[in-house]
């Protein structure tokens, strides 16, 4: 099972930027914790961070063929990017969107996410722990998809 974690603009500044909103933890520390969970559960995991919309679109497209699930925090692009939304919809790989902060309790422009609308689920307002919750949710989603595929194969074999 392979999961790709995609982090949008300014998330490389975690631990420095607006600590009263995003907390003191650095992105590398969040990724270390995710790697630990992945290792313990036999999950292959890759991380990608970019401040550029097109690079995020490219990385989503590259998931085609070898990735079972995407965990994505598109950051500010959540609220603006039709291109990232279209890429997520195009690849048809289950995605979970994570926001460290509760975007629904913040400025009005943050309360709508264009990208969340094409995701299987959303975690918001749980801080770095939200990424852990997304990992658990993603393993469940992928297991359910694999079980459904196996059941379908069995049905076909039985004619
Ligand atoms: C964020 C929320 C966004 O509105 C903001 O632009 C970010 C971070 C979050 O994780 O809470 O950069 O995605």
PDB file of C-alpha atoms and ligand atoms in Angstrom:
ATOM      1  CA  UNK A   1       0.000   0.000   0.000  1.00  0.00           C
ATOM      2  CA  UNK A   2       1.496   3.346  -1.027  1.00  0.00           C
ATOM      3  CA  UNK A   3       0.439   6.742   0.336  1.00  0.00           C
ATOM      4  CA  UNK A   4       1.739  10.077  -0.958  1.00  0.00           C
ATOM      5  CA  UNK A   5       1.589  13.121   1.335  1.00  0.00           C
ATOM      6  CA  UNK A   6       1.407  16.463  -0.483  1.00  0.00           C
ATOM      7  CA  UNK A   7       1.966  19.732   1.397  1.00  0.00           C
ATOM      8  CA  UNK A   8       1.116  23.095  -0.128  1.00  0.00           C
ATOM      9  CA  UNK A   9       2.523  26.607   0.152  1.00  0.00           C
ATOM     10  CA  UNK A  10       4.039  27.950   3.377  1.00  0.00           C
ATOM     11  CA  UNK A  11       3.789  24.615   5.172  1.00  0.00           C
ATOM     12  CA  UNK A  12       7.598  24.466   4.946  1.00  0.00           C
ATOM     13  CA  UNK A  13       7.406  27.383   7.417  1.00  0.00           C
ATOM     14  CA  UNK A  14       5.630  25.405  10.144  1.00  0.00           C
ATOM     15  CA  UNK A  15       7.248  25.967  13.529  1.00  0.00           C
ATOM     16  CA  UNK A  16       8.025  29.537  12.469  1.00  0.00           C
ATOM     17  CA  UNK A  17       4.833  30.913  10.935  1.00  0.00           C
ATOM     18  CA  UNK A  18       1.883  32.034  13.087  1.00  0.00           C
ATOM     19  CA  UNK A  19       2.575  29.619  15.932  1.00  0.00           C
ATOM     20  CA  UNK A  20      -0.590  30.722  17.749  1.00  0.00           C
ATOM     21  CA  UNK A  21      -2.547  29.154  14.844  1.00  0.00           C
ATOM     22  CA  UNK A  22      -0.343  26.338  13.558  1.00  0.00           C
ATOM     23  CA  UNK A  23       1.658  25.420  16.674  1.00  0.00           C
ATOM     24  CA  UNK A  24       5.389  24.863  17.200  1.00  0.00           C
ATOM     25  CA  UNK A  25       5.903  21.605  15.316  1.00  0.00           C
ATOM     26  CA  UNK A  26       7.996  21.648  12.147  1.00  0.00           C
ATOM     27  CA  UNK A  27       6.903  19.883   8.962  1.00  0.00           C
ATOM     28  CA  UNK A  28       9.845  17.452   9.238  1.00  0.00           C
ATOM     29  CA  UNK A  29       8.657  16.399  12.703  1.00  0.00           C
ATOM     30  CA  UNK A  30       5.119  15.781  11.438  1.00  0.00           C
ATOM     31  CA  UNK A  31       6.564  13.686   8.612  1.00  0.00           C
ATOM     32  CA  UNK A  32       8.751  11.711  11.061  1.00  0.00           C
ATOM     33  CA  UNK A  33       5.639  10.753  13.025  1.00  0.00           C
ATOM     34  CA  UNK A  34       3.816   9.738   9.843  1.00  0.00           C
ATOM     35  CA  UNK A  35       6.836   7.683   8.740  1.00  0.00           C
ATOM     36  CA  UNK A  36       6.811   5.898  12.082  1.00  0.00           C
ATOM     37  CA  UNK A  37       3.123   4.959  11.692  1.00  0.00           C
ATOM     38  CA  UNK A  38       3.746   3.896   8.090  1.00  0.00           C
ATOM     39  CA  UNK A  39       6.702   1.660   9.042  1.00  0.00           C
ATOM     40  CA  UNK A  40       4.716   0.002  11.810  1.00  0.00           C
ATOM     41  CA  UNK A  41       1.833  -0.720   9.459  1.00  0.00           C
ATOM     42  CA  UNK A  42       3.753  -1.819   6.369  1.00  0.00           C
ATOM     43  CA  UNK A  43       2.831   1.288   4.385  1.00  0.00           C
ATOM     44  CA  UNK A  44       5.088   2.757   1.728  1.00  0.00           C
ATOM     45  CA  UNK A  45       5.011   6.573   2.203  1.00  0.00           C
ATOM     46  CA  UNK A  46       6.403   9.537   0.255  1.00  0.00           C
ATOM     47  CA  UNK A  47       6.384  13.235   1.096  1.00  0.00           C
ATOM     48  CA  UNK A  48       6.263  16.270  -1.188  1.00  0.00           C
ATOM     49  CA  UNK A  49       6.067  19.972  -0.362  1.00  0.00           C
ATOM     50  CA  UNK A  50       5.836  22.811  -2.828  1.00  0.00           C
ATOM     51  CA  UNK A  51       4.945  26.479  -2.824  1.00  0.00           C
ATOM     52  CA  UNK A  52       4.011  26.256  -6.523  1.00  0.00           C
ATOM     53  CA  UNK A  53       0.572  25.301  -7.788  1.00  0.00           C
ATOM     54  CA  UNK A  54       1.816  23.648 -10.999  1.00  0.00           C
ATOM     55  CA  UNK A  55       4.303  21.473  -9.115  1.00  0.00           C
ATOM     56  CA  UNK A  56       1.497  20.220  -6.886  1.00  0.00           C
ATOM     57  CA  UNK A  57      -0.597  19.426  -9.981  1.00  0.00           C
ATOM     58  CA  UNK A  58       2.396  17.538 -11.466  1.00  0.00           C
ATOM     59  CA  UNK A  59       2.937  15.523  -8.261  1.00  0.00           C
ATOM     60  CA  UNK A  60      -0.750  14.541  -8.127  1.00  0.00           C
ATOM     61  CA  UNK A  61      -0.583  13.375 -11.755  1.00  0.00           C
ATOM     62  CA  UNK A  62       2.569  11.348 -10.995  1.00  0.00           C
ATOM     63  CA  UNK A  63       0.575   9.365  -8.419  1.00  0.00           C
ATOM     64  CA  UNK A  64      -1.237   7.595 -11.263  1.00  0.00           C
ATOM     65  CA  UNK A  65      -0.299   3.959 -11.464  1.00  0.00           C
ATOM     66  CA  UNK A  66       1.561   3.396  -8.193  1.00  0.00           C
ATOM     67  CA  UNK A  67      -0.277   5.249  -5.414  1.00  0.00           C
ATOM     68  CA  UNK A  68      -3.284   3.982  -3.463  1.00  0.00           C
ATOM     69  CA  UNK A  69      -4.058   7.115  -1.454  1.00  0.00           C
ATOM     70  CA  UNK A  70      -3.198  10.822  -1.256  1.00  0.00           C
ATOM     71  CA  UNK A  71      -3.094  12.870   1.946  1.00  0.00           C
ATOM     72  CA  UNK A  72      -3.019  16.533   0.984  1.00  0.00           C
ATOM     73  CA  UNK A  73      -2.927  19.882   2.716  1.00  0.00           C
ATOM     74  CA  UNK A  74      -3.227  22.273  -0.239  1.00  0.00           C
ATOM     75  CA  UNK A  75      -2.936  25.166   2.270  1.00  0.00           C
ATOM     76  CA  UNK A  76      -4.023  28.487   0.704  1.00  0.00           C
ATOM     77  CA  UNK A  77      -4.601  26.770  -2.650  1.00  0.00           C
ATOM     78  CA  UNK A  78      -7.525  24.907  -1.054  1.00  0.00           C
ATOM     79  CA  UNK A  79      -9.506  28.110  -1.334  1.00  0.00           C
ATOM     80  CA  UNK A  80      -8.467  29.114  -4.859  1.00  0.00           C
ATOM     81  CA  UNK A  81      -7.135  26.301  -7.001  1.00  0.00           C
ATOM     82  CA  UNK A  82      -9.382  24.788  -9.633  1.00  0.00           C
ATOM     83  CA  UNK A  83      -6.212  23.253 -11.148  1.00  0.00           C
ATOM     84  CA  UNK A  84      -5.405  21.204  -8.014  1.00  0.00           C
ATOM     85  CA  UNK A  85      -9.056  20.218  -7.655  1.00  0.00           C
ATOM     86  CA  UNK A  86      -9.159  19.064 -11.288  1.00  0.00           C
ATOM     87  CA  UNK A  87      -5.932  17.066 -10.840  1.00  0.00           C
ATOM     88  CA  UNK A  88      -7.369  15.263  -7.800  1.00  0.00           C
ATOM     89  CA  UNK A  89     -10.561  14.518  -9.701  1.00  0.00           C
ATOM     90  CA  UNK A  90      -8.602  13.359 -12.768  1.00  0.00           C
ATOM     91  CA  UNK A  91      -6.455  10.724 -11.068  1.00  0.00           C
ATOM     92  CA  UNK A  92      -9.388   9.121  -9.231  1.00  0.00           C
ATOM     93  CA  UNK A  93      -7.156   8.152  -6.292  1.00  0.00           C
ATOM     94  CA  UNK A  94      -8.840   8.515  -2.889  1.00  0.00           C
ATOM     95  CA  UNK A  95      -7.623  11.665  -1.140  1.00  0.00           C
ATOM     96  CA  UNK A  96      -7.995  13.027   2.369  1.00  0.00           C
ATOM     97  CA  UNK A  97      -7.560  16.760   2.899  1.00  0.00           C
ATOM     98  CA  UNK A  98      -5.920  17.929   6.122  1.00  0.00           C
ATOM     99  CA  UNK A  99      -5.934  21.386   7.673  1.00  0.00           C
ATOM    100  CA  UNK A 100      -4.054  22.011  10.899  1.00  0.00           C
ATOM    101  CA  UNK A 101      -6.455  24.798  11.824  1.00  0.00           C
ATOM    102  CA  UNK A 102     -10.241  24.694  11.833  1.00  0.00           C
ATOM    103  CA  UNK A 103     -10.799  26.585   8.588  1.00  0.00           C
ATOM    104  CA  UNK A 104     -14.526  26.787   9.352  1.00  0.00           C
ATOM    105  CA  UNK A 105     -13.845  28.915  12.425  1.00  0.00           C
ATOM    106  CA  UNK A 106     -11.548  31.366  10.615  1.00  0.00           C
ATOM    107  CA  UNK A 107     -11.893  34.159   8.031  1.00  0.00           C
ATOM    108  CA  UNK A 108     -14.747  33.743   5.576  1.00  0.00           C
ATOM    109  CA  UNK A 109     -12.357  33.264   2.620  1.00  0.00           C
ATOM    110  CA  UNK A 110     -10.915  30.164   4.303  1.00  0.00           C
ATOM    111  CA  UNK A 111     -14.231  28.529   5.031  1.00  0.00           C
ATOM    112  CA  UNK A 112     -14.707  27.175   1.516  1.00  0.00           C
ATOM    113  CA  UNK A 113     -12.343  24.558   0.119  1.00  0.00           C
ATOM    114  CA  UNK A 114     -12.577  23.871  -3.623  1.00  0.00           C
ATOM    115  CA  UNK A 115     -10.278  20.873  -3.253  1.00  0.00           C
ATOM    116  CA  UNK A 116     -12.132  19.246  -0.319  1.00  0.00           C
ATOM    117  CA  UNK A 117     -15.131  18.777  -2.582  1.00  0.00           C
ATOM    118  CA  UNK A 118     -13.279  16.112  -4.574  1.00  0.00           C
ATOM    119  CA  UNK A 119     -11.748  14.387  -1.521  1.00  0.00           C
ATOM    120  CA  UNK A 120     -13.048  11.315   0.265  1.00  0.00           C
ATOM    121  CA  UNK A 121     -12.698  13.041   3.620  1.00  0.00           C
ATOM    122  CA  UNK A 122     -11.435  16.104   5.472  1.00  0.00           C
ATOM    123  CA  UNK A 123      -9.694  16.558   8.847  1.00  0.00           C
ATOM    124  CA  UNK A 124      -9.535  20.124  10.152  1.00  0.00           C
ATOM    125  CA  UNK A 125      -8.651  21.762  13.431  1.00  0.00           C
ATOM    126  CA  UNK A 126      -6.763  18.844  15.004  1.00  0.00           C
ATOM    127  CA  UNK A 127      -3.263  20.299  14.551  1.00  0.00           C
ATOM    128  CA  UNK A 128      -0.467  17.872  13.564  1.00  0.00           C
ATOM    129  CA  UNK A 129      -2.514  14.973  14.988  1.00  0.00           C
ATOM    130  CA  UNK A 130      -4.847  15.488  12.023  1.00  0.00           C
ATOM    131  CA  UNK A 131      -2.229  13.891   9.755  1.00  0.00           C
ATOM    132  CA  UNK A 132      -2.231  10.800  11.977  1.00  0.00           C
ATOM    133  CA  UNK A 133      -6.027  10.646  11.811  1.00  0.00           C
ATOM    134  CA  UNK A 134      -5.801  10.977   8.024  1.00  0.00           C
ATOM    135  CA  UNK A 135      -3.381   8.022   7.891  1.00  0.00           C
ATOM    136  CA  UNK A 136      -5.804   5.860   9.874  1.00  0.00           C
ATOM    137  CA  UNK A 137      -8.717   6.988   7.688  1.00  0.00           C
ATOM    138  CA  UNK A 138      -6.744   6.357   4.522  1.00  0.00           C
ATOM    139  CA  UNK A 139      -5.739   2.790   5.489  1.00  0.00           C
ATOM    140  CA  UNK A 140      -9.412   2.071   6.174  1.00  0.00           C
ATOM    141  CA  UNK A 141     -10.528   3.516   2.804  1.00  0.00           C
ATOM    142  CA  UNK A 142      -7.841   1.591   0.896  1.00  0.00           C
ATOM    143  CA  UNK A 143      -8.680  -1.689   2.704  1.00  0.00           C
ATOM    144  CA  UNK A 144     -12.362  -1.253   1.831  1.00  0.00           C
ATOM    145  CA  UNK A 145     -11.531  -0.597  -1.842  1.00  0.00           C
ATOM    146  CA  UNK A 146      -9.230  -3.644  -1.980  1.00  0.00           C
ATOM    147  CA  UNK A 147     -11.861  -5.863  -0.311  1.00  0.00           C
ATOM    148  CA  UNK A 148     -14.491  -4.698  -2.823  1.00  0.00           C
ATOM    149  CA  UNK A 149     -12.103  -5.395  -5.731  1.00  0.00           C
ATOM    150  CA  UNK A 150     -11.354  -8.887  -4.421  1.00  0.00           C
ATOM    151  CA  UNK A 151     -15.070  -9.632  -3.997  1.00  0.00           C
ATOM    152  CA  UNK A 152     -15.698  -8.491  -7.584  1.00  0.00           C
ATOM    153  CA  UNK A 153     -12.869 -10.714  -8.906  1.00  0.00           C
ATOM    154  CA  UNK A 154     -14.338 -13.696  -7.079  1.00  0.00           C
ATOM    155  CA  UNK A 155     -17.770 -12.991  -8.565  1.00  0.00           C
ATOM    156  CA  UNK A 156     -16.251 -12.848 -12.065  1.00  0.00           C
ATOM    157  CA  UNK A 157     -14.327 -16.100 -11.544  1.00  0.00           C
ATOM    158  CA  UNK A 158     -17.520 -17.823 -10.427  1.00  0.00           C
ATOM    159  CA  UNK A 159     -19.158 -16.600 -13.644  1.00  0.00           C
TER     160      UNK A 159
HETATM  161  C1  LIG B   1      -4.135  25.608   6.329  1.00  0.00           C
HETATM  162  C2  LIG B   1      -5.295  26.604   6.303  1.00  0.00           C
HETATM  163  C3  LIG B   1      -5.195  27.520   5.091  1.00  0.00           C
HETATM  164  O1  LIG B   1      -6.288  28.434   5.080  1.00  0.00           O
HETATM  165  C4  LIG B   1      -3.914  28.306   5.132  1.00  0.00           C
HETATM  166  O2  LIG B   1      -3.773  29.101   3.960  1.00  0.00           O
HETATM  167  C5  LIG B   1      -2.710  27.448   5.319  1.00  0.00           C
HETATM  168  C6  LIG B   1      -2.786  26.328   6.258  1.00  0.00           C
HETATM  169  C7  LIG B   1      -4.127  24.728   7.590  1.00  0.00           C
HETATM  170  O3  LIG B   1      -3.452  23.708   7.582  1.00  0.00           O
HETATM  171  O4  LIG B   1      -4.807  25.064   8.579  1.00  0.00           O
HETATM  172  O5  LIG B   1      -1.629  27.722   4.801  1.00  0.00           O
HETATM  173  O6  LIG B   1      -4.271  24.746   5.216  1.00  0.00           O
END
